[in-house]
CSV table of C-alpha atoms in Angstrom, one decimal:
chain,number,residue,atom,x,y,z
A,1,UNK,CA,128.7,-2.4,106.3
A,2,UNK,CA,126.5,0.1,108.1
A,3,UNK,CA,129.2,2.5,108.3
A,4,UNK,CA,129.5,2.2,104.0
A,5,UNK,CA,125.2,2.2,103.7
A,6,UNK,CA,125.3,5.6,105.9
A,7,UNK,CA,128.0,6.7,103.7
A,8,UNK,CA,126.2,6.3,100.2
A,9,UNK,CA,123.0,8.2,102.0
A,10,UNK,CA,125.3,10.9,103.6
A,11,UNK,CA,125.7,11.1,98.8
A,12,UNK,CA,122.9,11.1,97.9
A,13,UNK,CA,120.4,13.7,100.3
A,14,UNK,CA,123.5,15.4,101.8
A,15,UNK,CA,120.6,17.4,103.6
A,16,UNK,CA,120.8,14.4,106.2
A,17,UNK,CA,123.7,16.2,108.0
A,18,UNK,CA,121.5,19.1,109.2
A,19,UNK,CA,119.6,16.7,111.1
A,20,UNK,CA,120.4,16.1,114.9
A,21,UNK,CA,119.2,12.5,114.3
A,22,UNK,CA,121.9,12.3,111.7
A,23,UNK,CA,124.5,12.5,114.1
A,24,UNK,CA,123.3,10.3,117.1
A,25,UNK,CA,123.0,7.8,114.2
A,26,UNK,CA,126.7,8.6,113.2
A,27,UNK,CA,127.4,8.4,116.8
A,28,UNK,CA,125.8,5.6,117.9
A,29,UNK,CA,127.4,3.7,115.5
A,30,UNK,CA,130.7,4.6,116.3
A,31,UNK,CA,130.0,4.0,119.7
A,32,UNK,CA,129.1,0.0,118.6
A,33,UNK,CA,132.9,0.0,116.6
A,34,UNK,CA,134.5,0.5,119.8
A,35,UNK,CA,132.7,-1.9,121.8
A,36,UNK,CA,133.2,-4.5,119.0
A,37,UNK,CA,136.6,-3.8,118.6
A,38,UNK,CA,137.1,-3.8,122.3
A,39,UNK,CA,135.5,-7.5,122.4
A,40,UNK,CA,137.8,-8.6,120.0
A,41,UNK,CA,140.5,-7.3,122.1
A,42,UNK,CA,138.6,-9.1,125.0
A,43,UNK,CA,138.8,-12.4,123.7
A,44,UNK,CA,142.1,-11.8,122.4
A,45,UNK,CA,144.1,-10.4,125.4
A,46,UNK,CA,145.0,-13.5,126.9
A,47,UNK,CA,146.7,-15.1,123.7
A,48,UNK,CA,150.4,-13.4,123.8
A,49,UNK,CA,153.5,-13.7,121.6
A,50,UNK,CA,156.9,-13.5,124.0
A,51,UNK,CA,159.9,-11.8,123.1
A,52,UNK,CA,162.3,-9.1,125.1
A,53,UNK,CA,161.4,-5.9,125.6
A,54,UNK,CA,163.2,-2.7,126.6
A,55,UNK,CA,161.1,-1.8,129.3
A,56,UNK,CA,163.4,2.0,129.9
A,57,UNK,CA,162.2,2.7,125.9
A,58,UNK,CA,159.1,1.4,126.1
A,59,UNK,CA,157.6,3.8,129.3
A,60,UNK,CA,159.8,6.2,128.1
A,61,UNK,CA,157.9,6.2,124.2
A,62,UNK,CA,154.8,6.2,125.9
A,63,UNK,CA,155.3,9.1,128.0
A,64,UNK,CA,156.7,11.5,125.3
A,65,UNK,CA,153.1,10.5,123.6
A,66,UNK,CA,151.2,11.8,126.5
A,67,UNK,CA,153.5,15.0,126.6
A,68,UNK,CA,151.6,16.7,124.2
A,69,UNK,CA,148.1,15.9,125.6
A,70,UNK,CA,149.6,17.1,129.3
A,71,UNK,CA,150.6,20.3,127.7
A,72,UNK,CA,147.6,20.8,126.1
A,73,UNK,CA,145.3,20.0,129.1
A,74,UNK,CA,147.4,21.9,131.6
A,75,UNK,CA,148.6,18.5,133.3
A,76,UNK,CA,151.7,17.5,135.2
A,77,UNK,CA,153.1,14.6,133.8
A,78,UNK,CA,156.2,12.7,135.3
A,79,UNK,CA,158.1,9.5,134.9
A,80,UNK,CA,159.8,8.4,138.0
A,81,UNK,CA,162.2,5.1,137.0
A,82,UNK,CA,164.5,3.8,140.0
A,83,UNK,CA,166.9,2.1,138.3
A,84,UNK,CA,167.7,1.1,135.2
A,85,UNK,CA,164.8,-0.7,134.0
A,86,UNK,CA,165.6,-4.4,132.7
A,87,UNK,CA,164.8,-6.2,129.6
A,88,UNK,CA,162.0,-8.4,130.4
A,89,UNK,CA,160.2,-10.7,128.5
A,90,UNK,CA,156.5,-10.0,127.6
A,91,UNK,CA,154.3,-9.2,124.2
A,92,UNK,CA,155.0,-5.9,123.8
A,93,UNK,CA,152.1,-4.7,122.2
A,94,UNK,CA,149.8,-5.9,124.8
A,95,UNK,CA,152.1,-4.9,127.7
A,96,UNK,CA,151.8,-1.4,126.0
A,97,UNK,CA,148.3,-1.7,125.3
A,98,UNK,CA,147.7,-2.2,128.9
A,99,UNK,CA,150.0,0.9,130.1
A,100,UNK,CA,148.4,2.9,127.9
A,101,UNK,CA,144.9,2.2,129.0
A,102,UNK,CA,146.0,2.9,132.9
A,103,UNK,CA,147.4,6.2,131.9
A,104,UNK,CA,144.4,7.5,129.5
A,105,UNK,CA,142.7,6.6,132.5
A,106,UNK,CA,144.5,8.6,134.6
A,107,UNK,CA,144.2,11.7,132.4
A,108,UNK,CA,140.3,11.0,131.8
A,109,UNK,CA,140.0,11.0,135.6
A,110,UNK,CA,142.1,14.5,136.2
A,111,UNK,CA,141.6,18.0,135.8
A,112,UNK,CA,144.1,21.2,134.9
A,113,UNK,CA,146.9,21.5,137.5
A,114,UNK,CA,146.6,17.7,139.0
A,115,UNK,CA,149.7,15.3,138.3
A,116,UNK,CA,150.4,11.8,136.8
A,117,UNK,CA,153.1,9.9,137.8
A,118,UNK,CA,154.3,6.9,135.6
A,119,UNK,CA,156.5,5.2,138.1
A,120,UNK,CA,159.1,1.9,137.6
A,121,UNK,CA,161.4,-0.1,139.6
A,122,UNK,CA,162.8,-3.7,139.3
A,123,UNK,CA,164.3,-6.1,141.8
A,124,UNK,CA,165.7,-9.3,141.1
A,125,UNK,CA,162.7,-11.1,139.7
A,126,UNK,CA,160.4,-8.3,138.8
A,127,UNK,CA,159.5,-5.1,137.3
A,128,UNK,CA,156.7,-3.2,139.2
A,129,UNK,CA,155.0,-0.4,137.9
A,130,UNK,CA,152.7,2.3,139.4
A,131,UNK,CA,150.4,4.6,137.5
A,132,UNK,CA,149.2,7.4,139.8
A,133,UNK,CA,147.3,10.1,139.9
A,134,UNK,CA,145.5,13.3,141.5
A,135,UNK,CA,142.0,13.1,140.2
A,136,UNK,CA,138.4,12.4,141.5
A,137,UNK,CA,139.5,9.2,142.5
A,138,UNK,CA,136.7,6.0,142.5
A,139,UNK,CA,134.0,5.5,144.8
A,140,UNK,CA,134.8,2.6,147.2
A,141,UNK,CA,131.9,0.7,146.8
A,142,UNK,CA,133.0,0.4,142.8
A,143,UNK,CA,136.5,-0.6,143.5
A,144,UNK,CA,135.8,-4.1,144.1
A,145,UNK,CA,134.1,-4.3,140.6
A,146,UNK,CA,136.0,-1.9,137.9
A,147,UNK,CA,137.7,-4.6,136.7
A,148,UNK,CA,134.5,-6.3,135.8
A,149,UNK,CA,133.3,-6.3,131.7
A,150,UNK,CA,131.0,-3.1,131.4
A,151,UNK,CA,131.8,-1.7,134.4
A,152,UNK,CA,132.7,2.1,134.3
A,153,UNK,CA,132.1,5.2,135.8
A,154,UNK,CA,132.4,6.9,132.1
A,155,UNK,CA,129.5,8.1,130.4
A,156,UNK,CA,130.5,7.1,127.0
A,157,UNK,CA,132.7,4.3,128.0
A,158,UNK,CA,132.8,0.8,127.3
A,159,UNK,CA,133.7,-0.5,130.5
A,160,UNK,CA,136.0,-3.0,129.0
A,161,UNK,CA,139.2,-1.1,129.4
A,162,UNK,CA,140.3,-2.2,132.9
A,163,UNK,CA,139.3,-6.3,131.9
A,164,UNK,CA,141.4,-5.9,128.9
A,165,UNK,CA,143.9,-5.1,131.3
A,166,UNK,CA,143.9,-7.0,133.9
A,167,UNK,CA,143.7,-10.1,131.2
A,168,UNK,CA,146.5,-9.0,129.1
A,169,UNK,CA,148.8,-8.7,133.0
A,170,UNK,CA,147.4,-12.0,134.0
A,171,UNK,CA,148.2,-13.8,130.7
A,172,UNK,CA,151.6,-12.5,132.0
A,173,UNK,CA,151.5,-14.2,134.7
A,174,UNK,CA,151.8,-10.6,136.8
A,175,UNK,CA,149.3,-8.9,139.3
A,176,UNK,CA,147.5,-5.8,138.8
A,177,UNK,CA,146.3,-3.5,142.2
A,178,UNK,CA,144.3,-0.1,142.7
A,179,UNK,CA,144.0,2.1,145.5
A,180,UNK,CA,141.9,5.1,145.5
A,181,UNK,CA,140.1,7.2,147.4
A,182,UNK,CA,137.6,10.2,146.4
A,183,UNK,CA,138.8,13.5,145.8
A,184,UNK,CA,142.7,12.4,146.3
A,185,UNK,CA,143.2,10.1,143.8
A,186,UNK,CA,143.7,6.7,142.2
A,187,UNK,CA,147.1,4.6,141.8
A,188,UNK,CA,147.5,0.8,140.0
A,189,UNK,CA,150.2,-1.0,140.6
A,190,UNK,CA,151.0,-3.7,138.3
A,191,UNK,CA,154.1,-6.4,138.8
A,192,UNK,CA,155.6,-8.3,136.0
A,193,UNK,CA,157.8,-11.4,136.3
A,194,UNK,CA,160.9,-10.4,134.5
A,195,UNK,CA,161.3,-13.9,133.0
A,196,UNK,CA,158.2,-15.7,131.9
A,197,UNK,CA,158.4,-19.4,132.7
């Protein structure tokens, strides 16, 4: 609704865009579509639909996404997977929700030249998989708390990211990790039970 009223004034006195208020307003608003829609995703995560997944096409899909971006940003980008990755059941959408997050986070957290490694393995019961990275790493006395609502070393973030996923892996019945250490880097392991029971 305010995104429609801002609309019909941006009509009528077109003269509004010329004025810096104009677009912290514009801004700010986005900025309050996010965290709403990021709530919702919130109090959402932990409701999951189960069916099997391809787990080889799924990492696969979302690392041809983030080909581009590495290209572009002068990134090394490489998927690692140790065997042939097993169809597991999980909600897919969520389960790639959740990759996705850890590897924009990766890439928000890197510069030109570092490396991200999407890595996968399964053994008899479960698939584990490893996001890692080169970047600016996170300072210890925040790794206790990033997956915490509102937590986040971003300036424009939400801080809801990393609770989304951590919800959307427990609903799962999996684990989520992090290691990191300043000016080396940050890696998240997450385990998945191959068979939800």
């Amino acid at each position: 609704l305010i995104n429609c009223t801002l609309q019909l004034l941006d009509c009528r006195y077109p003269q509004l865009k010329d004025d810096d208020l104009w677009n912290q307003l514009i801004g700010d608003v986005d900025y309050l579509r996010q965290l709403m829609l990021s709530l919702s995703d919130l109090n959402r995560c932990g409701h999951i639909n189960l069916a099997p997944v391809n787990m080889n096409q799924m990492i696969r899909g979302i690392a041809r996404q983030y080909l581009v971006l590495a290209q572009k940003e002068e990134k090394h980008l490489s998927v690692i997977l140790q065997n042939e990755l097993p169809v597991i059941t999980c909600d897919e959408l969520k389960i790639h929700q959740a990759l996705v997050n850890l590897i924009k986070n990766a890439f928000e957290a890197t510069k030109p030249w570092d490396t991200i490694e999407i890595f996968a393995k399964s053994t008899a019961q479960r698939l584990i998989i490893a996001i890692k990275d080169t970047g600016k790493g996170i300072p210890q006395d925040s790794l206790s708390k990033i997956f915490q609502p509102f937590v986040t070393q971003k300036q424009e973030g939400t801080g809801l990211g990393l609770s989304i996923t951590k919800k959307i892996i427990e609903a799962h019945k999996g684990t989520i990790r992090v290691y990191s250490r300043e000016g080396i880097g940050t890696k998240f392991i997450v385990s998945l039970p191959i068979v939800q029971k």
